[in-house]
């Protein structure tokens, strides 16, 4: 589980918010003495935006707290021996019918688990021929 979880993290794409998001407005604090919070406020008049708080993560239209960055650590290093052990364990699990069935495979009519077939099967050119071989 540990190896599988961490290997899945190795094909994530970086994402982040725009570096200027929530900061594209001119705003300055009104200071103390006005009975309002000291958050920067949009200046001007004649619009509902003037006087509104800006920049803060608690403000509507402000930037988020701790904006996501593309230089986050996206990949996970996994010990090579742990990877090999995981592959060996997964391969060994294919020999246990109960584990194979718990994965949702229907193995009632399969003569043995794991099913071993001869190399001549690889010479089948069409899928229908391969299906006939496996169903026989």
PDB file of C-alpha atoms in Angstrom:
ATOM      1  CA  UNK A   1       0.000   0.000   0.000  1.00  0.00           C
ATOM      2  CA  UNK A   2       2.765   2.453   0.921  1.00  0.00           C
ATOM      3  CA  UNK A   3       4.704   1.819  -2.285  1.00  0.00           C
ATOM      4  CA  UNK A   4       1.572   1.895  -4.464  1.00  0.00           C
ATOM      5  CA  UNK A   5       0.305   5.122  -2.907  1.00  0.00           C
ATOM      6  CA  UNK A   6       3.616   6.905  -3.305  1.00  0.00           C
ATOM      7  CA  UNK A   7       4.259   5.648  -6.847  1.00  0.00           C
ATOM      8  CA  UNK A   8       0.842   7.037  -7.853  1.00  0.00           C
ATOM      9  CA  UNK A   9       2.082  10.477  -6.832  1.00  0.00           C
ATOM     10  CA  UNK A  10       4.811  10.332  -9.475  1.00  0.00           C
ATOM     11  CA  UNK A  11       2.609  11.298 -12.410  1.00  0.00           C
ATOM     12  CA  UNK A  12       0.913  14.333 -10.939  1.00  0.00           C
ATOM     13  CA  UNK A  13       0.951  17.624 -12.805  1.00  0.00           C
ATOM     14  CA  UNK A  14       1.886  20.811 -11.007  1.00  0.00           C
ATOM     15  CA  UNK A  15      -0.923  23.308 -10.427  1.00  0.00           C
ATOM     16  CA  UNK A  16      -1.029  26.718  -8.812  1.00  0.00           C
ATOM     17  CA  UNK A  17      -3.092  29.891  -8.692  1.00  0.00           C
ATOM     18  CA  UNK A  18      -1.999  32.967 -10.621  1.00  0.00           C
ATOM     19  CA  UNK A  19       0.701  34.824  -8.692  1.00  0.00           C
ATOM     20  CA  UNK A  20      -1.296  38.104  -9.054  1.00  0.00           C
ATOM     21  CA  UNK A  21      -4.723  36.654  -8.191  1.00  0.00           C
ATOM     22  CA  UNK A  22      -6.452  38.753  -5.529  1.00  0.00           C
ATOM     23  CA  UNK A  23      -3.775  41.464  -5.678  1.00  0.00           C
ATOM     24  CA  UNK A  24      -4.840  43.290  -8.850  1.00  0.00           C
ATOM     25  CA  UNK A  25      -6.411  46.278  -7.155  1.00  0.00           C
ATOM     26  CA  UNK A  26      -5.015  49.402  -5.517  1.00  0.00           C
ATOM     27  CA  UNK A  27      -5.873  49.375  -1.827  1.00  0.00           C
ATOM     28  CA  UNK A  28      -4.517  50.807   1.397  1.00  0.00           C
ATOM     29  CA  UNK A  29      -5.534  50.587   5.021  1.00  0.00           C
ATOM     30  CA  UNK A  30      -7.632  53.336   6.534  1.00  0.00           C
ATOM     31  CA  UNK A  31      -5.647  52.974   9.735  1.00  0.00           C
ATOM     32  CA  UNK A  32      -7.113  53.137  13.246  1.00  0.00           C
ATOM     33  CA  UNK A  33      -9.836  55.436  14.510  1.00  0.00           C
ATOM     34  CA  UNK A  34     -12.563  54.643  11.970  1.00  0.00           C
ATOM     35  CA  UNK A  35     -14.142  51.688  13.816  1.00  0.00           C
ATOM     36  CA  UNK A  36     -13.354  49.292  10.949  1.00  0.00           C
ATOM     37  CA  UNK A  37     -10.785  46.524  10.563  1.00  0.00           C
ATOM     38  CA  UNK A  38      -7.303  47.616   9.500  1.00  0.00           C
ATOM     39  CA  UNK A  39      -7.426  45.487   6.346  1.00  0.00           C
ATOM     40  CA  UNK A  40      -6.455  47.362   3.136  1.00  0.00           C
ATOM     41  CA  UNK A  41      -9.507  48.891   1.469  1.00  0.00           C
ATOM     42  CA  UNK A  42     -10.197  49.833  -2.136  1.00  0.00           C
ATOM     43  CA  UNK A  43     -10.181  53.587  -2.602  1.00  0.00           C
ATOM     44  CA  UNK A  44     -12.359  55.798  -4.748  1.00  0.00           C
ATOM     45  CA  UNK A  45     -16.104  56.245  -4.979  1.00  0.00           C
ATOM     46  CA  UNK A  46     -19.028  55.745  -7.313  1.00  0.00           C
ATOM     47  CA  UNK A  47     -18.885  51.952  -7.237  1.00  0.00           C
ATOM     48  CA  UNK A  48     -19.813  49.279  -4.749  1.00  0.00           C
ATOM     49  CA  UNK A  49     -16.188  48.095  -4.767  1.00  0.00           C
ATOM     50  CA  UNK A  50     -14.870  51.281  -3.155  1.00  0.00           C
ATOM     51  CA  UNK A  51     -14.340  50.889   0.570  1.00  0.00           C
ATOM     52  CA  UNK A  52     -14.407  47.091   0.396  1.00  0.00           C
ATOM     53  CA  UNK A  53     -11.614  45.100   2.012  1.00  0.00           C
ATOM     54  CA  UNK A  54      -8.944  43.773  -0.333  1.00  0.00           C
ATOM     55  CA  UNK A  55      -5.901  41.485  -0.475  1.00  0.00           C
ATOM     56  CA  UNK A  56      -6.670  39.465   2.660  1.00  0.00           C
ATOM     57  CA  UNK A  57      -7.664  35.820   2.555  1.00  0.00           C
ATOM     58  CA  UNK A  58     -10.763  36.692   4.578  1.00  0.00           C
ATOM     59  CA  UNK A  59     -11.897  39.302   2.025  1.00  0.00           C
ATOM     60  CA  UNK A  60     -14.180  38.679  -0.926  1.00  0.00           C
ATOM     61  CA  UNK A  61     -12.042  38.963  -4.037  1.00  0.00           C
ATOM     62  CA  UNK A  62      -8.831  38.707  -2.030  1.00  0.00           C
ATOM     63  CA  UNK A  63      -6.013  36.217  -2.475  1.00  0.00           C
ATOM     64  CA  UNK A  64      -6.181  32.761  -0.908  1.00  0.00           C
ATOM     65  CA  UNK A  65      -4.234  31.866   2.213  1.00  0.00           C
ATOM     66  CA  UNK A  66      -0.806  30.455   1.309  1.00  0.00           C
ATOM     67  CA  UNK A  67      -1.318  30.454  -2.488  1.00  0.00           C
ATOM     68  CA  UNK A  68      -0.390  27.162  -4.146  1.00  0.00           C
ATOM     69  CA  UNK A  69       3.001  27.126  -5.875  1.00  0.00           C
ATOM     70  CA  UNK A  70       4.299  25.045  -8.755  1.00  0.00           C
ATOM     71  CA  UNK A  71       7.528  24.356  -6.855  1.00  0.00           C
ATOM     72  CA  UNK A  72       5.750  22.177  -4.331  1.00  0.00           C
ATOM     73  CA  UNK A  73       7.315  18.715  -3.910  1.00  0.00           C
ATOM     74  CA  UNK A  74       5.166  16.626  -6.259  1.00  0.00           C
ATOM     75  CA  UNK A  75       7.176  13.405  -6.518  1.00  0.00           C
ATOM     76  CA  UNK A  76       7.998  10.796  -3.881  1.00  0.00           C
ATOM     77  CA  UNK A  77      11.193   8.798  -3.776  1.00  0.00           C
ATOM     78  CA  UNK A  78      10.652   5.151  -2.949  1.00  0.00           C
ATOM     79  CA  UNK A  79      13.305   2.733  -1.797  1.00  0.00           C
ATOM     80  CA  UNK A  80      14.251   0.394  -4.677  1.00  0.00           C
ATOM     81  CA  UNK A  81      14.187  -2.676  -2.435  1.00  0.00           C
ATOM     82  CA  UNK A  82      10.679  -1.750  -1.251  1.00  0.00           C
ATOM     83  CA  UNK A  83       9.542  -1.440  -4.880  1.00  0.00           C
ATOM     84  CA  UNK A  84      10.985  -4.854  -5.702  1.00  0.00           C
ATOM     85  CA  UNK A  85       9.385  -6.386  -2.589  1.00  0.00           C
ATOM     86  CA  UNK A  86       6.014  -4.913  -3.611  1.00  0.00           C
ATOM     87  CA  UNK A  87       6.272  -6.393  -7.121  1.00  0.00           C
ATOM     88  CA  UNK A  88       7.225  -9.796  -5.705  1.00  0.00           C
ATOM     89  CA  UNK A  89       4.317  -9.654  -3.237  1.00  0.00           C
ATOM     90  CA  UNK A  90       1.845  -8.704  -5.966  1.00  0.00           C
ATOM     91  CA  UNK A  91       3.084 -11.528  -8.179  1.00  0.00           C
ATOM     92  CA  UNK A  92       2.808 -14.012  -5.307  1.00  0.00           C
ATOM     93  CA  UNK A  93      -0.753 -12.820  -4.585  1.00  0.00           C
ATOM     94  CA  UNK A  94      -1.832 -13.925  -8.069  1.00  0.00           C
ATOM     95  CA  UNK A  95      -1.304 -17.521  -6.944  1.00  0.00           C
ATOM     96  CA  UNK A  96      -3.896 -17.248  -4.138  1.00  0.00           C
ATOM     97  CA  UNK A  97      -7.417 -17.802  -5.546  1.00  0.00           C
ATOM     98  CA  UNK A  98      -9.112 -15.973  -2.662  1.00  0.00           C
ATOM     99  CA  UNK A  99      -7.069 -12.825  -3.307  1.00  0.00           C
ATOM    100  CA  UNK A 100      -7.667 -12.999  -7.063  1.00  0.00           C
ATOM    101  CA  UNK A 101     -11.431 -13.357  -6.482  1.00  0.00           C
ATOM    102  CA  UNK A 102     -11.443 -10.475  -4.008  1.00  0.00           C
ATOM    103  CA  UNK A 103     -10.161  -8.275  -6.839  1.00  0.00           C
ATOM    104  CA  UNK A 104     -13.371  -9.052  -8.745  1.00  0.00           C
ATOM    105  CA  UNK A 105     -12.053 -11.670 -11.175  1.00  0.00           C
ATOM    106  CA  UNK A 106     -14.313 -14.630 -11.939  1.00  0.00           C
ATOM    107  CA  UNK A 107     -12.094 -17.697 -11.628  1.00  0.00           C
ATOM    108  CA  UNK A 108     -14.697 -20.430 -11.036  1.00  0.00           C
ATOM    109  CA  UNK A 109     -14.056 -22.155 -14.387  1.00  0.00           C
ATOM    110  CA  UNK A 110     -10.280 -21.660 -14.459  1.00  0.00           C
ATOM    111  CA  UNK A 111      -8.536 -25.045 -14.017  1.00  0.00           C
ATOM    112  CA  UNK A 112      -5.667 -23.659 -11.898  1.00  0.00           C
ATOM    113  CA  UNK A 113      -4.456 -20.400 -10.470  1.00  0.00           C
ATOM    114  CA  UNK A 114      -2.142 -19.083 -11.843  1.00  0.00           C
ATOM    115  CA  UNK A 115      -3.132 -20.337 -15.282  1.00  0.00           C
ATOM    116  CA  UNK A 116      -0.012 -21.487 -17.128  1.00  0.00           C
ATOM    117  CA  UNK A 117      -0.208 -21.772 -20.930  1.00  0.00           C
ATOM    118  CA  UNK A 118       2.379 -22.816 -23.500  1.00  0.00           C
ATOM    119  CA  UNK A 119       4.335 -20.373 -25.670  1.00  0.00           C
ATOM    120  CA  UNK A 120       2.358 -21.340 -28.779  1.00  0.00           C
ATOM    121  CA  UNK A 121      -0.488 -19.161 -27.472  1.00  0.00           C
ATOM    122  CA  UNK A 122       1.554 -16.064 -28.336  1.00  0.00           C
ATOM    123  CA  UNK A 123       1.392 -16.979 -32.027  1.00  0.00           C
ATOM    124  CA  UNK A 124      -2.373 -16.295 -32.137  1.00  0.00           C
ATOM    125  CA  UNK A 125      -2.846 -13.469 -34.646  1.00  0.00           C
ATOM    126  CA  UNK A 126      -6.438 -12.501 -33.855  1.00  0.00           C
ATOM    127  CA  UNK A 127      -8.209 -11.765 -30.580  1.00  0.00           C
ATOM    128  CA  UNK A 128     -10.971 -14.237 -31.427  1.00  0.00           C
ATOM    129  CA  UNK A 129      -8.352 -16.993 -31.739  1.00  0.00           C
ATOM    130  CA  UNK A 130      -6.873 -16.060 -28.352  1.00  0.00           C
ATOM    131  CA  UNK A 131     -10.366 -16.116 -26.787  1.00  0.00           C
ATOM    132  CA  UNK A 132     -11.002 -19.571 -28.226  1.00  0.00           C
ATOM    133  CA  UNK A 133      -7.725 -20.858 -26.750  1.00  0.00           C
ATOM    134  CA  UNK A 134      -8.537 -19.467 -23.293  1.00  0.00           C
ATOM    135  CA  UNK A 135     -12.128 -20.727 -23.292  1.00  0.00           C
ATOM    136  CA  UNK A 136     -11.060 -24.267 -24.303  1.00  0.00           C
TER     137      UNK A 136
END
